Coordinates of N, CA and C in Angstrom, one line a residue:
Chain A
X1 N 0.8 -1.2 0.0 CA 0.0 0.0 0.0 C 0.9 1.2 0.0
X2 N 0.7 2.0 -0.6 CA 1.5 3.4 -0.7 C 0.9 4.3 0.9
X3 N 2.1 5.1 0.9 CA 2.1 5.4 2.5 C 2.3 6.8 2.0
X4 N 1.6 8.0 2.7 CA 1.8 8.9 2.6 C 1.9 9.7 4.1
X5 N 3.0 10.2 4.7 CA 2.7 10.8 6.1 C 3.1 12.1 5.9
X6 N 2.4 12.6 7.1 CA 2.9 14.1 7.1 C 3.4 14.5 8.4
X7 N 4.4 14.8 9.0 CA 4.7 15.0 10.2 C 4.1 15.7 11.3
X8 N 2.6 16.2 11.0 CA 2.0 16.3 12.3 C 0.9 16.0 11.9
X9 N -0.8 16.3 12.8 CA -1.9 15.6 12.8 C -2.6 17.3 12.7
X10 N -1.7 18.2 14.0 CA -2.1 19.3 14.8 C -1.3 19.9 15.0
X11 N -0.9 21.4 15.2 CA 0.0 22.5 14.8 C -0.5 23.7 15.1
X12 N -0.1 24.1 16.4 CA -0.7 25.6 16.8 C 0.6 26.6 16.6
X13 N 0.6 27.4 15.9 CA 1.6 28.3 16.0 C 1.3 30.0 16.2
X14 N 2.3 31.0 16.7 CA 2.1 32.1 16.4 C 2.5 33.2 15.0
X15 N 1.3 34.2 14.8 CA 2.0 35.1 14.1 C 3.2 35.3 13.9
X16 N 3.6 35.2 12.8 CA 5.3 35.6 12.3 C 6.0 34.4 12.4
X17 N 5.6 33.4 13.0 CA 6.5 32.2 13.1 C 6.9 31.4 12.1
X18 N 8.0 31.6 11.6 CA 8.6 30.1 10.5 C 8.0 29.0 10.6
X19 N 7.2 28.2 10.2 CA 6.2 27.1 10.0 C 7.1 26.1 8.8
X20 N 7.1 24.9 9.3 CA 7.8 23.8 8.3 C 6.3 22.5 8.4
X21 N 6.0 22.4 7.0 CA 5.5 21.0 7.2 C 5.8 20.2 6.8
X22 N 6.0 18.8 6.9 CA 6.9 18.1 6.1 C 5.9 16.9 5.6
X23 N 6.1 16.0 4.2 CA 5.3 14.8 4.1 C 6.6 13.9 3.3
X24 N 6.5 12.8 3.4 CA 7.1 11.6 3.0 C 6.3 10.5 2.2
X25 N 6.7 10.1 1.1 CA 5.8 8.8 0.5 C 6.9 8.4 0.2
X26 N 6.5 7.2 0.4 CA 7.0 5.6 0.5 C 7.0 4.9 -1.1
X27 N 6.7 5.1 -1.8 CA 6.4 4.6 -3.2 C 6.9 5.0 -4.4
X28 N 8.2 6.0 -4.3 CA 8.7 6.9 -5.4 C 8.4 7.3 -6.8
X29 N 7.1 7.9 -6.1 CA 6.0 8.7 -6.9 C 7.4 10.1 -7.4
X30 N 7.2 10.0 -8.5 CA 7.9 11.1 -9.1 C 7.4 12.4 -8.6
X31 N 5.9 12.7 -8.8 CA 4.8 13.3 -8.0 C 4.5 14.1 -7.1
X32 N 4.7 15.2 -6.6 CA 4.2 15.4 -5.2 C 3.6 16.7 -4.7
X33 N 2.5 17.0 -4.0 CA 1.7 18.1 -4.0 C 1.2 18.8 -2.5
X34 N 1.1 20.0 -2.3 CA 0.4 20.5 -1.2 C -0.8 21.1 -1.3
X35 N -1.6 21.0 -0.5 CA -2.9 21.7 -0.8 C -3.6 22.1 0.2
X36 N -4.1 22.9 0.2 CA -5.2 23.5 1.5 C -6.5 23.1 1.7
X37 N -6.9 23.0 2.7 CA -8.8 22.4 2.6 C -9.2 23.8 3.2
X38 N -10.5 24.2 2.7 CA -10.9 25.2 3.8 C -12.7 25.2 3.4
X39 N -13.1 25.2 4.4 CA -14.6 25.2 3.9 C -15.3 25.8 3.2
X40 N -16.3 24.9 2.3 CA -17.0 26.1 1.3 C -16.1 26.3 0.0
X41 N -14.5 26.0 -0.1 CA -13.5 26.5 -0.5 C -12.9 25.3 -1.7
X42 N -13.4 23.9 -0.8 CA -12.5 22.7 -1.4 C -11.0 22.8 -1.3
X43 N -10.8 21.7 -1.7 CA -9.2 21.6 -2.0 C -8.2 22.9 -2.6
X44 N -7.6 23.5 -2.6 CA -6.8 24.0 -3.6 C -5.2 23.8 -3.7
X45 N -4.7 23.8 -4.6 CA -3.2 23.4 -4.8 C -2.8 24.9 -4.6
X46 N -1.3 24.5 -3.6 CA -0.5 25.4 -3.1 C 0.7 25.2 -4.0
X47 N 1.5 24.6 -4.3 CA 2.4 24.1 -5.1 C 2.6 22.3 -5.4
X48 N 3.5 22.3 -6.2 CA 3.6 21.1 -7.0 C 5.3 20.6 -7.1
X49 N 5.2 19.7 -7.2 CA 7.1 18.9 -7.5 C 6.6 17.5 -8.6
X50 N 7.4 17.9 -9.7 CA 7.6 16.6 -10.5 C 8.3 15.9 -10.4
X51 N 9.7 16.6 -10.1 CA 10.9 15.6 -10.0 C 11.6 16.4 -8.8
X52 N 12.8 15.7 -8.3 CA 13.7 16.7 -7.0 C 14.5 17.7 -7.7
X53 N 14.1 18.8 -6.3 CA 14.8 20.1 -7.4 C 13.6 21.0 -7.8
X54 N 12.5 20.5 -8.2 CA 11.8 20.9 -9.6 C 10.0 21.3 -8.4
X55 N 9.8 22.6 -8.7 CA 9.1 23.1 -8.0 C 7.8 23.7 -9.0
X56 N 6.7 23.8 -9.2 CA 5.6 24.4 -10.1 C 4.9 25.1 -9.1
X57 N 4.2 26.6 -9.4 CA 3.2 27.3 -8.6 C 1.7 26.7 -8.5
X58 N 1.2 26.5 -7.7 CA -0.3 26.0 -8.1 C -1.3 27.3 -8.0
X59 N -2.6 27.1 -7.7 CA -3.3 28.2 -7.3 C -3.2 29.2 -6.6
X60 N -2.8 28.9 -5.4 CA -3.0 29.8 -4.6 C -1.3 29.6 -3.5
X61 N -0.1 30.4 -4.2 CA 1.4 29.7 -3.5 C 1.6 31.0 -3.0
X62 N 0.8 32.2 -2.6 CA 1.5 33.5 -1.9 C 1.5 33.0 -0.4
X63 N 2.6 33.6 -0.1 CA 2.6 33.1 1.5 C 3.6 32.4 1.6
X64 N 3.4 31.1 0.5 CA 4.4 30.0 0.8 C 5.6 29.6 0.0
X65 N 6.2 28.7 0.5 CA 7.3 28.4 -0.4 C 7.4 26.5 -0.3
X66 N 8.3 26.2 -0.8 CA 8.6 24.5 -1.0 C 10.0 23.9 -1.0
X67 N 10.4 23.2 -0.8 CA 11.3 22.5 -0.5 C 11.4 20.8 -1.2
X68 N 12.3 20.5 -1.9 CA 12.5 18.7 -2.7 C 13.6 18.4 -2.7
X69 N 14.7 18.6 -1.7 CA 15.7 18.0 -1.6 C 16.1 16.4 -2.4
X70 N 15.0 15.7 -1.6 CA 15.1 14.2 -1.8 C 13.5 13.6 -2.6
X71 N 13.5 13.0 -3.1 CA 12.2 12.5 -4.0 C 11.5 12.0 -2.9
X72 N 11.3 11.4 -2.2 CA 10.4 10.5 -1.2 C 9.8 12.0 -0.4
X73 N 10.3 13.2 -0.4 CA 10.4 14.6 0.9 C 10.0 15.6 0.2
X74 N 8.8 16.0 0.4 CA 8.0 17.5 0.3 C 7.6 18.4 1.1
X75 N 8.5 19.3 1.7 CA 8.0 20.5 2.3 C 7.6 21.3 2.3
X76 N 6.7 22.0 3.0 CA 5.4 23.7 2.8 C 6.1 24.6 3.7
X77 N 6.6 25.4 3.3 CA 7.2 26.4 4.4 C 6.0 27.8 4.2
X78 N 5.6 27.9 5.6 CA 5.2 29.5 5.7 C 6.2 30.3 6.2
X79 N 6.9 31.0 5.5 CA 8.1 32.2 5.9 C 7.6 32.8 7.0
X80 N 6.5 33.0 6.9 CA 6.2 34.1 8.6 C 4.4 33.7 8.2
X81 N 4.2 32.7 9.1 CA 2.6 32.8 9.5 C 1.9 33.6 9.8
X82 N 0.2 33.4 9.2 CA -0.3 34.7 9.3 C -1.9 33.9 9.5
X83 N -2.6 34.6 10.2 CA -3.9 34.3 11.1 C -4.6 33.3 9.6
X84 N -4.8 33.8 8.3 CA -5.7 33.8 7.1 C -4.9 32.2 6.7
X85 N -3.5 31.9 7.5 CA -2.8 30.3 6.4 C -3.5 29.4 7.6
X86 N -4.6 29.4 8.9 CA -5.5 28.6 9.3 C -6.0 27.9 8.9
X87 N -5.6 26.6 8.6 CA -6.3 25.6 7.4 C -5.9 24.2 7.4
X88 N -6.8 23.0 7.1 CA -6.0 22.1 7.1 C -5.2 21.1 6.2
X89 N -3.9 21.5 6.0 CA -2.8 20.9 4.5 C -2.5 19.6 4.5
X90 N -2.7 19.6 3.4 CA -3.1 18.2 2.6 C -2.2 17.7 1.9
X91 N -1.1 16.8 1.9 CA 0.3 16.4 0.9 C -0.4 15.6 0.4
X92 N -0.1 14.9 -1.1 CA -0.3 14.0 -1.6 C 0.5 13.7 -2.8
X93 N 0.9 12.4 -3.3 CA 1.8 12.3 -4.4 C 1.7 11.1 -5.1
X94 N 1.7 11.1 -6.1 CA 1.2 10.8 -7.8 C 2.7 10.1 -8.6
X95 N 2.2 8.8 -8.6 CA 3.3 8.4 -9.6 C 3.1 8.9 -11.1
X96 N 4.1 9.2 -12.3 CA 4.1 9.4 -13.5 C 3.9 8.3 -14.7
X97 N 4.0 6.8 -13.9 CA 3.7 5.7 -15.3 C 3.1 4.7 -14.5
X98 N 2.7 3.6 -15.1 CA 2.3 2.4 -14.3 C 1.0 2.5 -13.4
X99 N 1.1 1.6 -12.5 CA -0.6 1.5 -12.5 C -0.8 2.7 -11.1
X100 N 0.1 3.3 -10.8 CA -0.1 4.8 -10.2 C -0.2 5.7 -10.6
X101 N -0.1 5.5 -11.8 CA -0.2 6.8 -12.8 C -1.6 7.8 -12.2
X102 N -1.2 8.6 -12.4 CA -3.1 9.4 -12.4 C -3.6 9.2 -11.3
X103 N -3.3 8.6 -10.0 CA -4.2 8.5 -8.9 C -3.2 9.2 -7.5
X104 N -3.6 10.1 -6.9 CA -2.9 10.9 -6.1 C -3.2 10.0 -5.0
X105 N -2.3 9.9 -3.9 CA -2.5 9.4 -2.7 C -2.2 10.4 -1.7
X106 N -3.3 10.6 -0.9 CA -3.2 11.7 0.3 C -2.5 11.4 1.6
X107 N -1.9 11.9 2.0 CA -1.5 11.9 3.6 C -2.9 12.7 4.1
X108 N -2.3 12.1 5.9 CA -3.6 12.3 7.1 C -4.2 14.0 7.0
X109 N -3.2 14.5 6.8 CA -3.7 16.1 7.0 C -2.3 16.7 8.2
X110 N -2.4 18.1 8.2 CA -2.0 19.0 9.4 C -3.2 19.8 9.4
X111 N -4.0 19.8 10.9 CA -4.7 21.0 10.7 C -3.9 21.8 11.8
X112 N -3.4 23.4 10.6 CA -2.8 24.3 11.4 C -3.3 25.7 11.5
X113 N -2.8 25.7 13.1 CA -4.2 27.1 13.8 C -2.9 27.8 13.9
X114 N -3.0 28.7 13.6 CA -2.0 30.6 13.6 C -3.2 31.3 14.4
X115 N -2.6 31.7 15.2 CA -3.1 32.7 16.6 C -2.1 33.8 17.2
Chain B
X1 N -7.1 29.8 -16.9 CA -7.6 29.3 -15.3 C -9.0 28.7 -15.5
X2 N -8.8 27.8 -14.5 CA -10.2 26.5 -14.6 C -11.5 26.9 -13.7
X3 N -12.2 26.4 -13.9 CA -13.9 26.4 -12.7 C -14.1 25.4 -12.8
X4 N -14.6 24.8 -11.7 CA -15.1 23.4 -11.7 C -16.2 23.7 -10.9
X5 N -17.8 23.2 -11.6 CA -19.1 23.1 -10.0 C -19.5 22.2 -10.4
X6 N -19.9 21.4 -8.8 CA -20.6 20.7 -8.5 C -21.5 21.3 -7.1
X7 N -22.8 20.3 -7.4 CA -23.8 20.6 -6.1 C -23.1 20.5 -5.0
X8 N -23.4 21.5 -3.8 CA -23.1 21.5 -2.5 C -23.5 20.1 -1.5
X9 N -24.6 20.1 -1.8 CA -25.3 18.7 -0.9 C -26.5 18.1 -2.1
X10 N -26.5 16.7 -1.5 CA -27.7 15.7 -1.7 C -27.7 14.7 -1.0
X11 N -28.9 14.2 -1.0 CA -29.9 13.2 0.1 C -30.0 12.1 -0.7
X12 N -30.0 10.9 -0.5 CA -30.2 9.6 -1.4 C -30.6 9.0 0.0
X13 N -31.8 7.3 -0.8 CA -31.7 6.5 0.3 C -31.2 4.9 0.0
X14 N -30.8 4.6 1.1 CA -30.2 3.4 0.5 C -30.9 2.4 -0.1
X15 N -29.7 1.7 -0.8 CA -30.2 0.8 -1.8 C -30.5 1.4 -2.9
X16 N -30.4 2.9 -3.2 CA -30.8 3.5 -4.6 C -29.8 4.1 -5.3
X17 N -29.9 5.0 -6.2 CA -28.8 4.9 -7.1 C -28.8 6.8 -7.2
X18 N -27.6 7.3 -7.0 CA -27.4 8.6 -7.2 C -26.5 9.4 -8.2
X19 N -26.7 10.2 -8.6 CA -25.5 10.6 -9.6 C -25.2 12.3 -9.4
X20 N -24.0 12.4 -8.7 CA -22.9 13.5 -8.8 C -22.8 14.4 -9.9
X21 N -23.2 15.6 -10.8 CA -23.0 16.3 -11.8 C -21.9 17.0 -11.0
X22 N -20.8 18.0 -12.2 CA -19.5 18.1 -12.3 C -19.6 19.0 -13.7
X23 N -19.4 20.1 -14.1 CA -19.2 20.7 -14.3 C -17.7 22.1 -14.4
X24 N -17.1 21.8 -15.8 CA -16.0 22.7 -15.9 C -15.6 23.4 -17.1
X25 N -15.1 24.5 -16.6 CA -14.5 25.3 -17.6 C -13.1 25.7 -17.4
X26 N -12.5 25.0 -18.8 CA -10.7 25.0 -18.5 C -10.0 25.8 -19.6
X27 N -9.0 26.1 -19.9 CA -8.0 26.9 -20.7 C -7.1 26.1 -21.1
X28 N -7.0 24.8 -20.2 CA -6.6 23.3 -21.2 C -7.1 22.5 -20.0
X29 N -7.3 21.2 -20.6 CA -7.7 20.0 -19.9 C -7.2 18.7 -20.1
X30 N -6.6 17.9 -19.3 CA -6.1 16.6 -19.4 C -7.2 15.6 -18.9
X31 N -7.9 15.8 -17.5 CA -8.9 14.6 -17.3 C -9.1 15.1 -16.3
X32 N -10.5 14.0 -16.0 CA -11.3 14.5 -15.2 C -11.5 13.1 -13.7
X33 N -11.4 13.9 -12.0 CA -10.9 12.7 -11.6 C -12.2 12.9 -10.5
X34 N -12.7 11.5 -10.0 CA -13.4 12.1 -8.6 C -12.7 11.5 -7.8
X35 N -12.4 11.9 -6.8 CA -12.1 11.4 -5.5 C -13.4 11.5 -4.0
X36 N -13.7 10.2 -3.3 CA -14.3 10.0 -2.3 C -13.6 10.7 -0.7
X37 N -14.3 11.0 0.3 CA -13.4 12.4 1.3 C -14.9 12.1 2.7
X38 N -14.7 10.9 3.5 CA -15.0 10.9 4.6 C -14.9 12.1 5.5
X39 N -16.1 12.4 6.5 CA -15.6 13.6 7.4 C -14.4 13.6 8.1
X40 N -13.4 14.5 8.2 CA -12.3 14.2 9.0 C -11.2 13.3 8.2
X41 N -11.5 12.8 7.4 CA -10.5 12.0 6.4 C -9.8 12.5 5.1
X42 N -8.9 12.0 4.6 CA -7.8 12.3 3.8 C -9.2 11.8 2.5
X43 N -9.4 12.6 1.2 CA -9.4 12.0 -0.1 C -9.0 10.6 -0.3
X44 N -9.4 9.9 -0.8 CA -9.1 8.7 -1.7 C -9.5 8.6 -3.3
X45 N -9.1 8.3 -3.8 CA -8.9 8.4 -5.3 C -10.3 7.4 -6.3
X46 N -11.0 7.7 -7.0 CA -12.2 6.9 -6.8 C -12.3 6.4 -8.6
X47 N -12.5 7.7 -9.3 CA -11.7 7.1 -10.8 C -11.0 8.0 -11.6
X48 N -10.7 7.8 -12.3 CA -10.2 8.9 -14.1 C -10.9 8.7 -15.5
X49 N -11.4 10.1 -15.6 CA -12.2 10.1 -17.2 C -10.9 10.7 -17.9
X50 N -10.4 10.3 -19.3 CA -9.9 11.1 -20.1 C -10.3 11.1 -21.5
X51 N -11.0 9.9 -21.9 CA -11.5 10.1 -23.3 C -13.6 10.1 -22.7
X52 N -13.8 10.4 -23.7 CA -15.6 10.5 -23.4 C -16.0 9.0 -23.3
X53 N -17.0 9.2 -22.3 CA -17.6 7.4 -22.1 C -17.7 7.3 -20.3
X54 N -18.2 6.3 -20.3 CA -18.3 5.7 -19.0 C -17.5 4.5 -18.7
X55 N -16.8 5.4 -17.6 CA -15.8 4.2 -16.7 C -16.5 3.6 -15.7
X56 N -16.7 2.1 -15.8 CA -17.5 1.7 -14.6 C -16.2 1.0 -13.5
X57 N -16.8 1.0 -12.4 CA -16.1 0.3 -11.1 C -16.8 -0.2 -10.2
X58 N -17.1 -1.1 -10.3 CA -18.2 -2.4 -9.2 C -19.0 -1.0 -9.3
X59 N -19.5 -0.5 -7.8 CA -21.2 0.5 -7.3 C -20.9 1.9 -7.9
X60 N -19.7 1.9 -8.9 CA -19.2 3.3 -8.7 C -18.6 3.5 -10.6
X61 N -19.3 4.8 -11.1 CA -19.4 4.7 -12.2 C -19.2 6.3 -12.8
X62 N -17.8 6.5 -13.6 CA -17.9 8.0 -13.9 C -17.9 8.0 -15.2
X63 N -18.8 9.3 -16.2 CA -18.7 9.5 -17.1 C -18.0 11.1 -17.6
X64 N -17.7 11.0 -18.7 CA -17.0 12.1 -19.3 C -17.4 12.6 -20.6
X65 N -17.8 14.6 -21.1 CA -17.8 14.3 -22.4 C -17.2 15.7 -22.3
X66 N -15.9 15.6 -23.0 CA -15.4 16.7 -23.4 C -15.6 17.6 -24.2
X67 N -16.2 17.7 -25.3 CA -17.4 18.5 -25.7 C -18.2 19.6 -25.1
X68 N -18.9 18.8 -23.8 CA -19.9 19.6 -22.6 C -19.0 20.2 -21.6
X69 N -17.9 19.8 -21.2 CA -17.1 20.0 -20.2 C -17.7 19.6 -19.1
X70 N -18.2 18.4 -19.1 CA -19.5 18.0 -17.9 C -19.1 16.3 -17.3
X71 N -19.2 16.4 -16.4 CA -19.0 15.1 -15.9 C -20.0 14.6 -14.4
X72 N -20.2 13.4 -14.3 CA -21.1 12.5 -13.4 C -20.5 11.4 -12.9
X73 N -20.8 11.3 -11.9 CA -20.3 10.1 -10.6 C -21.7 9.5 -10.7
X74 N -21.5 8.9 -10.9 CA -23.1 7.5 -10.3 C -22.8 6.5 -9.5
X75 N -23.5 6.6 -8.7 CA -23.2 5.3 -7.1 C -24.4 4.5 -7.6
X76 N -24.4 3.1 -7.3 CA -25.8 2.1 -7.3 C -25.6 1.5 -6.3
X77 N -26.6 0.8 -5.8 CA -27.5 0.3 -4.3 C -26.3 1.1 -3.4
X78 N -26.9 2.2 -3.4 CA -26.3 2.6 -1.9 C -26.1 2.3 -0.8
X79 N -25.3 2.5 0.5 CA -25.2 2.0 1.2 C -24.5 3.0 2.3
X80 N -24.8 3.1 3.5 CA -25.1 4.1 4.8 C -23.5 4.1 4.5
X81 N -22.4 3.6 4.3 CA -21.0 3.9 4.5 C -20.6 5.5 3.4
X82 N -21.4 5.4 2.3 CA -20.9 6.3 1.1 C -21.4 7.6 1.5
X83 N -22.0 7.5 2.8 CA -22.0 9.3 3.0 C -20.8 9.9 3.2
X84 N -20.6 10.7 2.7 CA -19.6 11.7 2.2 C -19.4 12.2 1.4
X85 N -18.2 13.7 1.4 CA -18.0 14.2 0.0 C -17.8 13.8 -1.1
X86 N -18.1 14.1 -2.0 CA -17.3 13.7 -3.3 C -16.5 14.8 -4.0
X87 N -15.0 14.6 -4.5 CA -14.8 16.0 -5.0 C -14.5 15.4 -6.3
X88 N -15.0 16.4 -7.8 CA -14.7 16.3 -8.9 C -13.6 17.1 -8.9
X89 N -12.3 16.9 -9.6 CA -11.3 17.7 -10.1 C -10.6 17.2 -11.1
X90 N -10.1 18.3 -12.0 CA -9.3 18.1 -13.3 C -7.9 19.0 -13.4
X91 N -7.6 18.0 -14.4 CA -5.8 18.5 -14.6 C -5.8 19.1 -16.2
X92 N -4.5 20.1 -16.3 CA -4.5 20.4 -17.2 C -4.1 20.2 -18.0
X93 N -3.4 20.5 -19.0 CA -2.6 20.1 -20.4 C -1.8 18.8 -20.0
X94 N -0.9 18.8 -19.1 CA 0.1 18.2 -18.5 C -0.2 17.3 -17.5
X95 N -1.6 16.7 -17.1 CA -1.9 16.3 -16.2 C -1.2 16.3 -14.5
X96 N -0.8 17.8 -14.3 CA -0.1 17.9 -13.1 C -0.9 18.9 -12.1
X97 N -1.5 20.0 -12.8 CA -2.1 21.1 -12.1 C -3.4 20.5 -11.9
X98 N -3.7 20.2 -10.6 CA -5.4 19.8 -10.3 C -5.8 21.3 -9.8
X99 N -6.8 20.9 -10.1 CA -8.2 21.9 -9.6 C -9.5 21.5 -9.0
X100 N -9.9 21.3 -8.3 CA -10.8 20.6 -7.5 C -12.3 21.4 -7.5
X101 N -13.3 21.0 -7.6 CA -14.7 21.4 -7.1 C -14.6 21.6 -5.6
X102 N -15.6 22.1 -5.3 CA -16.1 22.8 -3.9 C -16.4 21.2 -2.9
X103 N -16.7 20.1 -4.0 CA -16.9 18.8 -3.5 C -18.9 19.0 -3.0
X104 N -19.6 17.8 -3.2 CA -20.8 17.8 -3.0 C -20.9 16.2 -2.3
X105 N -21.4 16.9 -0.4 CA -21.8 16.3 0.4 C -23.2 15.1 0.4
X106 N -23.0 14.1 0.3 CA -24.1 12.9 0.0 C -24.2 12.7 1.4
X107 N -25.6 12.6 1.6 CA -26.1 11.8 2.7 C -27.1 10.9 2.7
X108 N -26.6 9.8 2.9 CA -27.7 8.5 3.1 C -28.5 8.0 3.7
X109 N -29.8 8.4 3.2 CA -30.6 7.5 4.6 C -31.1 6.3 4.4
X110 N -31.6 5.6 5.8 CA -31.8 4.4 6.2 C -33.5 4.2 5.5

């Protein structure tokens, strides 16, 4: 089974605070994505990684930035947290051929509170 | 830049048969995907439309016509577990950039 984790569940942080989230898959999905849930709102893509190294903007990337050192390792960095990035982020990663192709696999979630 | 709608909510009862509309407008399109989204749970991946037609899967059945830019989830004999969102989303040229619906909440009764 493809494994997708993200290093927290729950994440309270303050205003202005450097925020790291980190996710790992297990399956070496070329693939890998962040995204926000918010109600009323749906999903939306924050940024994207195809390969290590290799970073795409998604909808909605003000605020944040990314990190792909290693293919298995996708990080969301908020440079300085702000009350409005309250939401709960969503990794998920997508093989490029074979019978993973096309099907994203999600990790648990972070839901993170800025206060 | 894309729009995708789908209905906010619907009511089904079990043992019956419901169908999800999906609706989009893209500036390029690769396919069209639904994924299933328990309260409090991560998405799961449910099918992919890329050419027009109906993809069936055991209770769970999506179609596509690119033409309409319209797409449908159909569930048969429902069953009290399938309450939950559904979210339609599609990728673009490159099938990398998703874009997700607002997702439409199913509730099943007994």
């Amino acid at each position: 089974d493809v494994k997708v984790t993200q290093s927290s569940r729950y994440l309270v942080k303050r205003t202005g605070e450097k925020v790291f989230l980190e996710c790992v898959q297990d399956m070496d999905h070329e693939n890998m994505f962040w995204y926000r849930q918010d109600p009323g709102l749906g999903l939306r893509l924050i940024y994207f990684s195809y390969d290590v190294k290799m970073k795409e903007k998604g909808d909605i990337p003000e605020g944040y930035s990314v990190s792909r050192e290693k293919k298995e390792r996708f990080s969301l960095i908020l440079e300085s947290a702000s009350t409005n990035q309250t939401s709960m982020y969503l990794c998920a990663s997508m093989g490029a051929a074979g019978a993973s192709a096309y099907e994203q696999y999600f990790g648990p979630g972070t839901r993170l509170t800025v206060t | 830049g894309q729009n995708i709608d789908q209905p906010t909510e619907m009511t089904a009862t079990e043992g019956a048969i419901v169908q999800i509309n999906c609706t989009y407008q893209t500036s390029g399109f690769n396919g069209l995907f639904w994924y299933q989204q328990h309260a409090g749970e991560a998405p799961t991946f449910l099918s992919y439309n890329v050419l027009d037609g109906l993809e069936e899967k055991g209770r769970f059945s999506s179609f596509l016509s690119r033409s309409k830019g319209y797409s449908y989830l159909l569930l048969k004999e429902l069953q009290m577990k399938d309450s939950a969102s559904y979210l339609c989303a599609a990728t673009d040229n490159y099938g990398q950039n998703f874009v997700f619906g607002p997702g439409t909440r199913l509730s099943v009764l007994p």
